[in-house]
Amino acid sequence: MASDAEIARAAVLKPIEEIGARAGLDAAALYRYGPHKAKVALDAVAALPARRGRLVLVTAISPTPAGEGKTTTTIGLGDALNLSGRRTVICLREPSLGPCFGLKGGANGGGRAQVLPQDEINLHLTGDFHALTAANNLLAAMIDNGIYWGNPLGIDPSRVTWRRAIDMNDRALREIVVGLGNNGAVRQDGFDLTVASETMAAFCLASSLADLETRLGRMVVGQTFAREDVQASAVKATGAMTALLRDAFAPNLVQTLDGSPALVHGGPFANIAHGCNSVAATDLGLRLADYVVTEAGFGADLGAEKFFDIKCRQAGLAPAAAVVVATSRALKMHGGVAKADLGRADPQAVRRGAANLRRHVENVQKFGVPVVVAINHFTADTEAELAEIFACCADIGVGVHLCRHWAEGAPGALDLAEAVAALVEGGTARFAPLYPDPLPLDAKIERIARDIYRADGVVIAPAAAKKLARYEAGGYGHLPVCMAKTPYSFTADPARVGAPEGFTLPVRDVRLSAGAGFVVALCGDVVTLPGLPRRPAAESIGVDAAGVIQGLF
Amino acid sequence: MASDAEIARAAVLKPIEEIGARAGLDAAALYRYGPHKAKVALDAVAALPARRGRLVLVTAISPTPAGEGKTTTTIGLGDALNLSGRRTVICLREPSLGPCFGLKGGANGGGRAQVLPQDEINLHLTGDFHALTAANNLLAAMIDNGIYWGNPLGIDPSRVTWRRAIDMNDRALREIVVGLGNNGAVRQDGFDLTVASETMAAFCLASSLADLETRLGRMVVGQTFAREDVQASAVKATGAMTALLRDAFAPNLVQTLDGSPALVHGGPFANIAHGCNSVAATDLGLRLADYVVTEAGFGADLGAEKFFDIKCRQAGLAPAAAVVVATSRALKMHGGVAKADLGRADPQAVRRGAANLRRHVENVQKFGVPVVVAINHFTADTEAELAEIFACCADIGVGVHLCRHWAEGAPGALDLAEAVAALVEGGTARFAPLYPDPLPLDAKIERIARDIYRADGVVIAPAAAKKLARYEAGGYGHLPVCMAKTPYSFTADPARVGAPEGFTLPVRDVRLSAGAGFVVALCGDVVTLPGLPRRPAAESIGVDAAGVIQGLF
């Protein structure tokens, strides 16, 4: 089969006005960025009828190096629902620029299930992340500027927690010292990847531009010498930050290879943030379409849980169905097979690994959301291996469909689409978050650890427990919890694949994201600014004589 | 009169397709960014006939805190030339984002001579500066990444000269230490404002995307342990940098309040760089229009000299006429009046200050370019003061016109337009740069200092002289020189206004910008990353309930 890039380049894209019309949007509602990208103007969104569509989440088993194809399946399912005559919009995260220069590949699907134009989406799209970087760094500049000019807020320079942001994998900026040369307070600082910033998380959870400004104002940027929290509103940066983000806040419309409308907007990290596209885009999709298909980062233990407990809770969303994506290859790895040995058929390993799938399915069902399993087909899959997945699903009474959207496009996911539609139209969903708002923060962590990860309990480090108590006392106890844990295991140890039991979850530290509206529980190291590998993909990226970008994906 | 913002907001903008048509561009040539901004696709540019227009430079007397209105006059003249029936395109620099949050105001004209939409132009325009920031910082990340992974190029971390860039006035990032926490080589580093980066200068001087990649590759980023220069091409970042800049390289089309086409593209600093809009935009304008009106940063001693000796030399441009902008107020300051006393009529001071105007006019004429003087009218100007300017111009035999474009728009600059057209159509221009390529670098500096600044001589610091010798030996001796000197005086002392004599010019340091293609001579402190003031304009910027940005200009 042709490569992703060959398929993308051979595609004849439709004018974005045609895609808008397919989604029910007038050309006047579109703020175009060239022929194939547009922002949907916020006043046009406000003039639309209220949400009416049904929301479908695509989530997955615990990720492995074998690849699961969650984004590809999200796109394939959306295309197939459209093919089946159901008006469907796909909602995805925007890819981050920095990682594109590290390891090859963006995050826009593959094969015959892609969103286009890939090059533009991977590089700058409509500049949203650049605007977010600028907004984040304006706040940083104003914090240090205030300290420089007499420090009227009495901020303790050694207790500034607000970090700068960059959309570039630049290891050298992880830990730095700023303010040298009589340029203000000399202090330790660092850059996070833009997608790891609270600015991004708040942006993606805001229900309106006004709500965004309120959220930005609530962000805690440090402490005074008297150990009182300093909010961004006190720094007086939030109006200008909102001005920087005004255009970015409008969702981006692009298309799939099949011509389905796709809203690609926002992209917070799935570890220290919640890992979903913007509420603004999901809301727009639900106003326009009968079906909105979206995804969440990592496996269902992290992605779906945060989608339900953070995004759906805050935005008042009620998912109607969920798809859990699995592959035979990945389940083999959960069954103990090393990556190098994946070429060898091993149904027994698939059977063992299916315990991971089973646990994720059961977890999603705990939220009152009906589930179907999608097997993303790989050409080397054997009948015996696939039979093990079918057997597992039969055992737990969940539907399962073999999907070939990667090779065939929409027709390859039509069975899945019909199954999803049957679940949605069956009306069996009774969505509820896992825990109520008033539950104390430590109890929320424990609830997630026990019910979702199946831990025997939680060990919260003493300093973290003290911070939780402080958050409770400060009026943040009602917030949901955002778990920052390895995605590769239900435990905090990435090596423990499958469905491990008999472990406790260590919580090393906690952080308040008051603007995003959650408390982060850190269960391991979280890299907030990735580095480049020894041979960065950037070395092979370039523009050819025809102006075509080569080597980007 | 209404404020700039009130005038801008009351304007009914034309669709950008209509502006494109006025410039002779099909809608298919436009890559639109919303209804009022577009990039002109590079393949459409390549398909246009060769340059045919006549190039008019707007420059000015030495700037003062009284304000001269060079951009306003550039816009007013362009509008007036169009009003007079001459097909005219205006070429301007893009404003930098960072300074917008410091002191109020962008750089897009004022009164009835503005380019629109001001908010969008001031904030992100089409994202060019964000792309430049990303390209600059990708190179920085790859330099440090190479050092981290075994340093195959043998780069001495203490001799990395490539700095990171940010489009934010953030004093704390001027001097930093990077690489702490076992994240590579711990070394001193710093951020420059994006417009101060060599990436920006190379971008603005490149004749094509291929030329841009070549220029980026030539940039020197540091030295090896063996003290050999390391070029960016060795870091293998230039292909990916070019990919990041591919879309940015296409010129941006916007409109004036009067509906004239304006190409707003690129914006290098006028001190350590050459301070002109992109060659790509000027070239496009000359292919489209009969007249292209453009400006250069600071006064004519810096702006016009660099425009002629760097931009015109490199791009093969031959200006047909120049306008030197003066105001009665500013000449009063050159005549010794303090800013607080500008309200008092003082024709004698204007007469004294006119020496500054006279010198600039003579300087421009040395390049073989015919000159006309534009007096940008202020309502408080007295007849007696204006008469002094007219007398000075009569004395040196140069035309002079009182211009009221700020208050009246195009009709207010019609006399100036006719005078400029007469100069152009008279065909008297015999443009030549001030010095030939083969002149040694130190002699080039001396030529500029003597002929333009009227210094008695130059004192080059010993270390700088050694560097110049090294550049000559390294094959860079043919490059033009980019003077980094205070714009407020012909001397290196900003306090010496008027037309000082009897001074020598100190050159403290020199720098090679091999990709931009010039050698910078530093005659004083140059701030490459401005800070924010005690009360930043950002504190008053916001978005109102209607989504309109307030307080930005």
mmCIF file of N, CA and C in Angstrom, chain A residues 216 236 311 320 391 446 489-490:
data_model
loop_
_atom_site.group_PDB
_atom_site.id
_atom_site.type_symbol
_atom_site.label_atom_id
_atom_site.label_comp_id
_atom_site.label_asym_id
_atom_site.label_seq_id
_atom_site.Cartn_x
_atom_site.Cartn_y
_atom_site.Cartn_z
ATOM 1 N N LEU A 216 -8.163 31.976 33.098
ATOM 2 C CA LEU A 216 -6.785 32.473 33.083
ATOM 3 C C LEU A 216 -6.513 33.281 34.351
ATOM 4 N N LYS A 236 -2.490 41.259 36.135
ATOM 5 C CA LYS A 236 -3.159 42.092 35.125
ATOM 6 C C LYS A 236 -2.799 41.709 33.700
ATOM 7 N N LYS A 311 -13.498 16.576 31.442
ATOM 8 C CA LYS A 311 -14.111 17.332 30.345
ATOM 9 C C LYS A 311 -15.640 17.249 30.363
ATOM 10 N N ALA A 320 -22.768 9.098 24.532
ATOM 11 C CA ALA A 320 -23.807 8.101 24.259
ATOM 12 C C ALA A 320 -23.223 6.723 24.024
ATOM 13 N N ALA A 391 -13.352 -14.039 21.303
ATOM 14 C CA ALA A 391 -13.770 -14.879 22.433
ATOM 15 C C ALA A 391 -13.814 -14.076 23.727
ATOM 16 N N GLU A 446 -8.047 8.005 45.406
ATOM 17 C CA GLU A 446 -8.193 6.603 45.804
ATOM 18 C C GLU A 446 -9.312 5.919 45.008
ATOM 19 N N SER A 489 0.850 1.133 31.704
ATOM 20 C CA SER A 489 0.428 0.130 32.682
ATOM 21 C C SER A 489 -0.695 0.702 33.532
ATOM 22 N N PHE A 490 -1.518 -0.175 34.084
ATOM 23 C CA PHE A 490 -2.499 0.280 35.075
ATOM 24 C C PHE A 490 -1.794 0.735 36.348
#
